[in-house]
Short mmCIF file of C-alpha atoms and ligand atoms in Angstrom, two decimals:
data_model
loop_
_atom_site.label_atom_id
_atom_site.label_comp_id
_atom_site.label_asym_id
_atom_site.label_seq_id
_atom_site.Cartn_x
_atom_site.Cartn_y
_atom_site.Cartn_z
CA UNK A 6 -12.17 -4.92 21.51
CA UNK A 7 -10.25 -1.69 22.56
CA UNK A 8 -10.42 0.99 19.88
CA UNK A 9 -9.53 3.63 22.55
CA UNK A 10 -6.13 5.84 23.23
CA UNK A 11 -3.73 2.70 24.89
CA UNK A 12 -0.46 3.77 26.40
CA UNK A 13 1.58 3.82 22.80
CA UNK A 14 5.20 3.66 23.61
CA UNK A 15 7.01 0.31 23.33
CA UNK A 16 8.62 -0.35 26.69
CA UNK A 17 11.29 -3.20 26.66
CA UNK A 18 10.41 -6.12 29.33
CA UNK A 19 14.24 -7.57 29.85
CA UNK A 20 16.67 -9.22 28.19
CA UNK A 21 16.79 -13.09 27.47
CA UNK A 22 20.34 -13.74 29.40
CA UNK A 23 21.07 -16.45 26.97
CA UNK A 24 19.86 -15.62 23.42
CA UNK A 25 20.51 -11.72 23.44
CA UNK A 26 17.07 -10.83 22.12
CA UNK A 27 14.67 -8.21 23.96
CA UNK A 28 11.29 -8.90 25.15
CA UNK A 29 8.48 -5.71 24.64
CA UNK A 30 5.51 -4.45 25.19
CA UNK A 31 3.90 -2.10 23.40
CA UNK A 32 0.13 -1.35 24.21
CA UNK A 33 -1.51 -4.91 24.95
CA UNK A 34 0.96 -6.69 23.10
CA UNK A 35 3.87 -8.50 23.75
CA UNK A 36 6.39 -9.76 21.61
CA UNK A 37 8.59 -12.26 22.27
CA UNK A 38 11.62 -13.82 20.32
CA UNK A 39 13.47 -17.18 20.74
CA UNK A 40 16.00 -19.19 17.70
CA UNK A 41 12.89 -20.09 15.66
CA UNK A 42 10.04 -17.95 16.37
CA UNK A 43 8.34 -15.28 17.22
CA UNK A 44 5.71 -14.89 19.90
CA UNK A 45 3.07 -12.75 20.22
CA UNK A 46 0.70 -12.17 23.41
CA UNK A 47 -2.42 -10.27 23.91
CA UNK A 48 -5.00 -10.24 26.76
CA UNK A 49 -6.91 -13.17 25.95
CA UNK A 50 -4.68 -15.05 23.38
CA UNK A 51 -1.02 -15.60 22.18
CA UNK A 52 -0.13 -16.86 18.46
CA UNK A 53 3.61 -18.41 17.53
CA UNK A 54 5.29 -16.97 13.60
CA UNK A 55 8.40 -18.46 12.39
CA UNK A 56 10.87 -15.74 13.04
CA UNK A 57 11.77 -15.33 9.24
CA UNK A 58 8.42 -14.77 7.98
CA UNK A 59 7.50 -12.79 11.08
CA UNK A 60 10.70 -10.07 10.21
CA UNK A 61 10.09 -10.25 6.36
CA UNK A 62 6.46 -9.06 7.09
CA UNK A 63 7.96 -6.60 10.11
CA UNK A 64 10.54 -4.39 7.88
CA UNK A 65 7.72 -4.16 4.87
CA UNK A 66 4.97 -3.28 6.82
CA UNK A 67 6.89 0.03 8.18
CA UNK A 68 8.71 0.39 5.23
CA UNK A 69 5.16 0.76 3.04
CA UNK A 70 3.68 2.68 5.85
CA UNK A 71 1.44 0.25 6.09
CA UNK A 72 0.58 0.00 2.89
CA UNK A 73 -3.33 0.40 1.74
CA UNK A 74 -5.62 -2.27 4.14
CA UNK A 75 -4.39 -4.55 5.98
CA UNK A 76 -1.26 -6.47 5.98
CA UNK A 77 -1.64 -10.12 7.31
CA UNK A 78 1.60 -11.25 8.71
CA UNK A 79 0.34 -14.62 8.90
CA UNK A 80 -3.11 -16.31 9.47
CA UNK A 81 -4.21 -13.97 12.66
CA UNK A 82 -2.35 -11.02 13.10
CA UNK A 83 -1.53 -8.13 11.72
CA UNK A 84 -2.24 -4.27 10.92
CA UNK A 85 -4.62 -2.22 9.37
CA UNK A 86 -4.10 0.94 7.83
CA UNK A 87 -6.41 3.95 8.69
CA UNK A 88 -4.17 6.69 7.04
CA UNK A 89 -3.16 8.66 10.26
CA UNK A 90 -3.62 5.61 12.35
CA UNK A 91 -2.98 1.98 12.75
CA UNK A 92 -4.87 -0.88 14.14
CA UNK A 93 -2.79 -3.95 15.26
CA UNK A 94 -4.96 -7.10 15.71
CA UNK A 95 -5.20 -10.89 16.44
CA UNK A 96 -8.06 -12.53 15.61
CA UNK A 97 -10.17 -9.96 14.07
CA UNK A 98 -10.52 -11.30 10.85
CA UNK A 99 -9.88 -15.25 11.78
CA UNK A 100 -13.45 -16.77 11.96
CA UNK A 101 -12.34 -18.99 14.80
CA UNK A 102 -10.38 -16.59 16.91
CA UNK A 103 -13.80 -14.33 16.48
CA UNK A 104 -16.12 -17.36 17.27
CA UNK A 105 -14.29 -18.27 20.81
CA UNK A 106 -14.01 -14.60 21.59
CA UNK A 107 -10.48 -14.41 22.00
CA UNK A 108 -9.85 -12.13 19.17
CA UNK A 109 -7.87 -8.71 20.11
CA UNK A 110 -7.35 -5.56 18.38
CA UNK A 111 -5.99 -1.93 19.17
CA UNK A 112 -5.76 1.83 17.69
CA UNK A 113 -2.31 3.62 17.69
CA UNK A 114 -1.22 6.98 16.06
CA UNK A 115 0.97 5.65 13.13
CA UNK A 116 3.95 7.14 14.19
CA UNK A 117 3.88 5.25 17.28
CA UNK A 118 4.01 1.97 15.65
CA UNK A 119 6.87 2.88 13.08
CA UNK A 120 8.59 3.35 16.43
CA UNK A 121 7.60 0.50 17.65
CA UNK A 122 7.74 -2.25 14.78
CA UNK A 123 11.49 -0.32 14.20
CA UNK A 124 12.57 -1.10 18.18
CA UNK A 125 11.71 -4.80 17.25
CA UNK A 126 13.64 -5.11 14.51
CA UNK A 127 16.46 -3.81 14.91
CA UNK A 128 17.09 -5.63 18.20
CA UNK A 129 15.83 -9.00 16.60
CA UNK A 130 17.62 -8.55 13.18
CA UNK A 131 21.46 -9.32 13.26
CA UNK A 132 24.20 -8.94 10.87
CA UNK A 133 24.34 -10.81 7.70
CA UNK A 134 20.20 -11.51 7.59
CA UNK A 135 18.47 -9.37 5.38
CA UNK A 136 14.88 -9.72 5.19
CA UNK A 137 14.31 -7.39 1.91
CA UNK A 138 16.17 -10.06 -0.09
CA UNK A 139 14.99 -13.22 -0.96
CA UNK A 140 15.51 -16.33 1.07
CA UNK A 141 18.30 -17.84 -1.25
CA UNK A 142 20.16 -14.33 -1.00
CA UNK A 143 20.38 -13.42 2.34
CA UNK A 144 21.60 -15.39 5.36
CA UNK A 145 20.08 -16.60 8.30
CA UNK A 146 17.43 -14.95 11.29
CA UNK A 147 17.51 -18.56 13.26
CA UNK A 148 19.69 -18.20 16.50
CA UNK A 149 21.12 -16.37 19.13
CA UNK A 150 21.74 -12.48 18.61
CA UNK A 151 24.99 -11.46 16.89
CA UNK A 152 26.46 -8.51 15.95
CA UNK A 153 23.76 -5.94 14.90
CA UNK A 154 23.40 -4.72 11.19
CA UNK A 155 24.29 -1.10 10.87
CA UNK A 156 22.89 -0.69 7.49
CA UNK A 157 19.46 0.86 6.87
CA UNK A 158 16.89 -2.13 7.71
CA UNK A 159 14.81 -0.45 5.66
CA UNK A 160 15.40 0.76 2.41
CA UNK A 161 14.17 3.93 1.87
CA UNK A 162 12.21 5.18 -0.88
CA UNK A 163 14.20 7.32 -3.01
CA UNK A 164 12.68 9.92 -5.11
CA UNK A 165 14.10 9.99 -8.72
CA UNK A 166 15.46 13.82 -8.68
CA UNK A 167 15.30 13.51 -13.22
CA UNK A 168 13.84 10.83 -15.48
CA UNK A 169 15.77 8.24 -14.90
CA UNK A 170 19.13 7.52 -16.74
CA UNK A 171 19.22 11.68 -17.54
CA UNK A 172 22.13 13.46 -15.80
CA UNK A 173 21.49 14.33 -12.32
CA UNK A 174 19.04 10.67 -11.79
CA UNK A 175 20.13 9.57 -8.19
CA UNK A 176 18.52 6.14 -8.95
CA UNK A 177 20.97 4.66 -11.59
CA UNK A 178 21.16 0.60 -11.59
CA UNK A 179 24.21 -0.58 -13.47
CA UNK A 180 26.99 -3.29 -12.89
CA UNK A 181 28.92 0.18 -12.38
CA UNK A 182 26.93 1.03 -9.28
CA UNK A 183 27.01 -2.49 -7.74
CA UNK A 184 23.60 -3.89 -9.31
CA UNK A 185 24.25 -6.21 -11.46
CA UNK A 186 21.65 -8.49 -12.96
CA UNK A 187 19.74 -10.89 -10.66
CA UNK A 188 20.75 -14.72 -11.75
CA UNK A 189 17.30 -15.26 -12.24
CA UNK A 190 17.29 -13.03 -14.88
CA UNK A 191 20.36 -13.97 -16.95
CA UNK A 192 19.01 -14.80 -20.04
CA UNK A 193 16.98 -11.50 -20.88
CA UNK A 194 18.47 -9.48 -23.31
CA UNK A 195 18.62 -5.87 -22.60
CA UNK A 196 18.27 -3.37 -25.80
CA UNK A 197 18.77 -0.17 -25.01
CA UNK A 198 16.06 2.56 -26.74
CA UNK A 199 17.43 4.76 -29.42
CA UNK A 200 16.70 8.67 -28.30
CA UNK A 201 16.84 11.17 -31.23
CA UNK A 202 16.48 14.64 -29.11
CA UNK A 203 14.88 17.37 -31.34
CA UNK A 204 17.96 20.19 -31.70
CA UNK A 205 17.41 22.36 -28.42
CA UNK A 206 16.23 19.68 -25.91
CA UNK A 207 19.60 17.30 -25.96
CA UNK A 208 20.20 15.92 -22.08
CA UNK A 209 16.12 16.84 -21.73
CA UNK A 210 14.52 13.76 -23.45
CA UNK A 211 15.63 9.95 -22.90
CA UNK A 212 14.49 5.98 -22.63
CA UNK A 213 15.42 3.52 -20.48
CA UNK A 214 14.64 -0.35 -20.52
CA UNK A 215 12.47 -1.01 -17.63
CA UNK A 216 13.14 -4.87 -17.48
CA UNK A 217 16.71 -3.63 -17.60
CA UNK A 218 16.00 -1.75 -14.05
CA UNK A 219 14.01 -4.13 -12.42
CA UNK A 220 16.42 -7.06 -13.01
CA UNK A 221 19.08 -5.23 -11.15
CA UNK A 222 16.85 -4.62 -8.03
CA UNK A 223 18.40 -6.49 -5.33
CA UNK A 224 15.16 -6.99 -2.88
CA UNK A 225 11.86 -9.26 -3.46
CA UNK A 226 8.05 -7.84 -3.11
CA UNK A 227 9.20 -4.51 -2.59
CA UNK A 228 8.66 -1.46 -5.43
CA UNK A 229 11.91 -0.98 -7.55
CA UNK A 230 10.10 1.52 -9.23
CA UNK A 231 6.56 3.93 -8.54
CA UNK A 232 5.60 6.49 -10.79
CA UNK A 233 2.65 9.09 -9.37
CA UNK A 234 0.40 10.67 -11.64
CA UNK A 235 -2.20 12.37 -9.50
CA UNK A 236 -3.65 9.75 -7.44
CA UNK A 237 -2.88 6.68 -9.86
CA UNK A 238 0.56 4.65 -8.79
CA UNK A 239 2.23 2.19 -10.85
CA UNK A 240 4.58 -0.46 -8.79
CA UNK A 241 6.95 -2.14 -10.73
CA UNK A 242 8.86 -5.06 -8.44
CA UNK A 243 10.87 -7.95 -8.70
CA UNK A 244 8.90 -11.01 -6.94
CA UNK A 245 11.05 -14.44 -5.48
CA UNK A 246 9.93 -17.06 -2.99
CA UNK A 247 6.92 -15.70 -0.77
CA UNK A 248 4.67 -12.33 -0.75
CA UNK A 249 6.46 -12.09 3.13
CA UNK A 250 2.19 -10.58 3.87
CA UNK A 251 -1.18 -11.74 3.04
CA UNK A 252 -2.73 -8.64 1.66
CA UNK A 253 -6.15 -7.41 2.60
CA UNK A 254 -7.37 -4.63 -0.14
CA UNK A 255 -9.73 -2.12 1.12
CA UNK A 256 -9.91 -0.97 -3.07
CA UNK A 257 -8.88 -2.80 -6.29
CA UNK A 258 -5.91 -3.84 -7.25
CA UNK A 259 -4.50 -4.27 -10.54
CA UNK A 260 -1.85 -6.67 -11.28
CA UNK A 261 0.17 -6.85 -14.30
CA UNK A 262 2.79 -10.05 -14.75
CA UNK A 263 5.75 -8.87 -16.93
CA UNK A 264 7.84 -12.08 -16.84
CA UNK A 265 7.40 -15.86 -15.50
CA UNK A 266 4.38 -16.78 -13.55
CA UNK A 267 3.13 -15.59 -9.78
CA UNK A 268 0.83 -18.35 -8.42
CA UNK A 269 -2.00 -16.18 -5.89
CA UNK A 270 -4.02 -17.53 -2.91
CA UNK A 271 -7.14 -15.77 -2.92
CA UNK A 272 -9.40 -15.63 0.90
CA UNK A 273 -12.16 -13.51 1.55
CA UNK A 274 -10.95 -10.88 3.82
CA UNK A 275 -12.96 -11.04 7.38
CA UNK A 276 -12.97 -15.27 7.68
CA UNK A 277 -10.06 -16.06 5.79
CA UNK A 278 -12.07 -18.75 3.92
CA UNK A 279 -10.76 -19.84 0.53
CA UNK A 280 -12.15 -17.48 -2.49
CA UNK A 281 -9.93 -19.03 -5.35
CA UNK A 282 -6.01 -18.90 -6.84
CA UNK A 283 -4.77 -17.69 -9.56
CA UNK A 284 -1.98 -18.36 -11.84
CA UNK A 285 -0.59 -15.10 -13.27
CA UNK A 286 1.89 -15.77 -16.59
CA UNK A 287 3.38 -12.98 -18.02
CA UNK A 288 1.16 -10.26 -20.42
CA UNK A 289 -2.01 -11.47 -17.70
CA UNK A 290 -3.80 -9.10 -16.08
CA UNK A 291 -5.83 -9.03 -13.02
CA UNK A 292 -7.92 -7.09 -10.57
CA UNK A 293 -8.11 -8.52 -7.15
CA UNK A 294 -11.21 -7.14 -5.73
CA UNK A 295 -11.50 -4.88 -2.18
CA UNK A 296 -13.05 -7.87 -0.60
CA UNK A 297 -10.35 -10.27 -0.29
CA UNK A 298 -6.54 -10.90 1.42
CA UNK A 299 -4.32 -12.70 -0.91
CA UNK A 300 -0.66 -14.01 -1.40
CA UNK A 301 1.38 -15.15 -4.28
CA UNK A 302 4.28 -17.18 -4.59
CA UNK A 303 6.86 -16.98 -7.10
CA UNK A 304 8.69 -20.13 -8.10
CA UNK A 305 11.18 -18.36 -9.80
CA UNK A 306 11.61 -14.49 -9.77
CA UNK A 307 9.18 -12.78 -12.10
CA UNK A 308 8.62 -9.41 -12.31
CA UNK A 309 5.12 -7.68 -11.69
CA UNK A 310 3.47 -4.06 -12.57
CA UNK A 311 0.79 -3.28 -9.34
CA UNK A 312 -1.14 -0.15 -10.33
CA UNK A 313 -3.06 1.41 -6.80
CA UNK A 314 -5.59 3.44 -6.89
CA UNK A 315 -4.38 6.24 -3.74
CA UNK A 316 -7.53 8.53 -4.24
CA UNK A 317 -8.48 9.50 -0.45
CA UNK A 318 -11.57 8.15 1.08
CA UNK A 319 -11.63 5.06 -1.73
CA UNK A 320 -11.37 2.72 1.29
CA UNK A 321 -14.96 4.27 2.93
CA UNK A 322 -16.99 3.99 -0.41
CA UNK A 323 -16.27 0.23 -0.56
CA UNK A 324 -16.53 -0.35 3.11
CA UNK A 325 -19.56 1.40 3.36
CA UNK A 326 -20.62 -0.93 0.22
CA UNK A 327 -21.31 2.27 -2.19
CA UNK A 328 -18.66 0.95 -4.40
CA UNK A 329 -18.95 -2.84 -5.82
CA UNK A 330 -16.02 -4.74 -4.89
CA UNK A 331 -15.25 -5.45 -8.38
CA UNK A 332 -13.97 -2.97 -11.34
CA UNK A 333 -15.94 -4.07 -14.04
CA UNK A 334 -19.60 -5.60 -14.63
CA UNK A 335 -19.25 -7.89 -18.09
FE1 FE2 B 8 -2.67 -6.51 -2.61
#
């Protein structure tokens, strides 16, 4: 395994004459796309992703910086996060891929893989496919290149500038600002909170409906919603289809189903063997532990409340086993 400085820039390796789509390399990986799939080469190994589930993982992974741990974008490959730097690896945590010795895994400054996961996409992603939405609401990745999107792949976060719904909030969701509610979500009714200002603080003070929010969000497993008190961050997202990643924690999570059910796949982080599943219906709570990758599946979109622990150096206590995996002892 290479840990060391690799050349980091993605270089492009030609143009297939037929489909459009550009070949590159980018350290000791190459990526490859054709109408179906994706393919990825390394020294000693090469692993085929459907191209849909390969660009749904692609566009979250930079858009969550890479999100705490690792981010499985299937089975064998993937990233891990080191806060400052990324590995990208196949095999590493695939008991078989480890076993035959062709597992592969390499160190880059995290800017240079924004760079480089963003080069991919946007010459693999065409017009009329969005991979933030869910599968029903988008169109299709499969084929030849067309015309390339010229909307932001990725959808920024954007930082509410007042409490949301006050004057001045750059974040409204309304049918008057083109976010309407989801179909899934039809039959919720929506109060609206009352907000008696004490005299003096009128415009200062105000309630929204959070379900009322988060139905209007028009992407899937991506936050409609964070709120940052010191190091404690509350996620609130709307979930349909697929988690696009399998998750690998490096701290505890804490899940909190709003609405509907979110069925998870539970496997313990370095083999991928099964650990459990879990079926989430709304008012459960969870904690998956640091030990494990997981994925959920939403038959119908739900909505879910992930509270993250960001605290620095959380991720070396439980390595370094000085943490339990686990919140709570019963
Ligand atoms: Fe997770």
């Amino acid at each position: 395994m290479t840990a060391a400085a690799v050349p980091s820039d993605i270089k492009s390796l030609g143009k297939d004459a037929q489909l459009g789509y550009s070949e590159f390399q980018f350290g000791g990986f190459k990526f490859r796309r054709d109408e179906y799939f994706a393919h990825v080469a390394w020294p000693k190994g090469t692993r085929i992703i459907e191209i849909d589930r390969f660009l749904r993982a692609l566009v979250r992974d930079i858009g969550w910086q890479f999100f705490y741990g690792w981010i499985f974008f299937d089975d064998v490959f993937g990233t891990q996060n080191h806060y400052g730097s990324v590995d990208i690896f196949a095999g590493s945590y695939d008991g078989g891929y480890k076993a035959a010795g062709t597992d592969f895994m390499e160190t880059f400054p995290t800017d240079k893989v924004v760079t480089a996961f963003d080069t991919i996409a946007r010459d693999w992603i065409s017009e009329g496919y969005d991979p933030l939405r869910a599968p029903q609401e988008t169109g299709t990745p499969l084929g030849s290149k067309r015309a390339p999107r010229k909307d932001a792949l990725v959808r920024g976060f954007t930082p509410a500038k007042r409490m949301l719904g006050l004057p001045g909030d750059v974040t409204p969701r309304s049918d008057e600002t083109g976010h309407p509610v989801n179909r899934a979500f039809a039959d919720l009714k929506f109060e609206q909170p009352e907000v008696h200002a004490e005299k003096g603080f009128e415009g200062q003070l105000n309630a929204i409906n959070l379900f009322d929010h988060i139905a209007r969000s028009d992407v899937t497993w991506n936050p409609s919603v964070a709120s940052i008190t010191g190091a404690s961050i509350f996620c609130v997202t709307s979930e349909e289809h697929m988690l696009p990643v399998i998750h690998g924690n490096d701290r505890n999570e804490w899940f909190i189903q709003l609405s509907d059910e979110i069925h998870w796949q539970i496997q313990d982080k370095n083999t991928g063997n099964p650990r459990g599943r879990i079926v989430m219906k709304a008012g459960d709570v969870c904690a998956m532990p640091a030990d494990i990758r997981h994925q959920g599946f939403a038959p119908k979109r739900s909505m879910l409340l992930v509270a993250e622990n960001g605290t620095p150096g959380l991720d070396e206590l439980y390595a370094k086993g000085k943490l339990p995996p686990y919140p709570l002892d019963f």
